[in-house]
Coordinates of C-alpha atoms in Angstrom, one line a residue:
X1 CA 283.2 218.7 -4.1
X2 CA 280.9 221.2 -5.4
X3 CA 281.7 225.0 -4.8
X4 CA 278.7 225.1 -2.8
X5 CA 279.4 222.2 -0.6
X6 CA 283.0 223.7 -0.1
X7 CA 281.2 226.8 1.0
X8 CA 279.1 225.3 3.5
X9 CA 281.9 223.2 4.8
X10 CA 284.3 226.2 5.2
X11 CA 281.5 228.1 7.0
X12 CA 281.1 225.0 9.4
X13 CA 284.5 224.9 10.1
X14 CA 284.5 228.6 10.8
X15 CA 281.6 228.8 13.2
X16 CA 283.0 225.6 15.1
X17 CA 286.3 227.6 15.3
X18 CA 284.7 230.8 16.7
X19 CA 282.9 228.6 19.0
X20 CA 286.3 227.1 20.3
X21 CA 288.0 230.4 20.7
X22 CA 284.8 232.0 22.7
X23 CA 284.0 234.5 19.9
X24 CA 280.2 234.9 18.9
X25 CA 279.6 234.9 15.3
X26 CA 276.6 235.9 13.5
X27 CA 275.1 234.6 10.0
X28 CA 275.7 237.4 7.6
X29 CA 277.8 240.4 8.8
X30 CA 280.6 240.3 11.1
X31 CA 282.2 243.4 10.6
X32 CA 282.0 244.2 14.2
X33 CA 284.9 241.6 15.2
X34 CA 288.3 243.0 16.3
X35 CA 291.1 242.1 14.2
X36 CA 292.3 240.0 17.1
X37 CA 288.9 238.0 17.3
X38 CA 289.1 237.7 13.6
X39 CA 292.6 236.4 13.8
X40 CA 292.0 234.0 16.3
X41 CA 289.1 232.2 14.5
X42 CA 291.5 232.0 11.3
X43 CA 294.4 230.5 13.1
X44 CA 291.8 228.1 14.6
X45 CA 290.5 227.3 11.1
X46 CA 294.0 226.7 9.9
X47 CA 294.8 224.3 12.9
X48 CA 291.6 222.2 12.1
X49 CA 292.4 222.2 8.4
X50 CA 295.9 221.1 8.9
X51 CA 294.8 218.3 11.3
X52 CA 292.0 217.1 8.8
X53 CA 294.7 216.9 6.0
X54 CA 297.0 215.0 8.2
X55 CA 294.4 212.4 9.2
X56 CA 293.3 212.1 5.6
X57 CA 296.8 211.5 4.1
X58 CA 297.4 208.5 6.5

């Protein structure tokens, strides 16, 4: 997977995770997020990546 594909894939996961936890992300700058919101998005991203890895390993 190329670097551009990886960034696109990660960005898609981030946007989906933000939507699932109810946080609105803008394309580009999101410095107005609280630490709690950013942590919620990051935590959801990790959950999704672990699930994806476990499904791929079977």
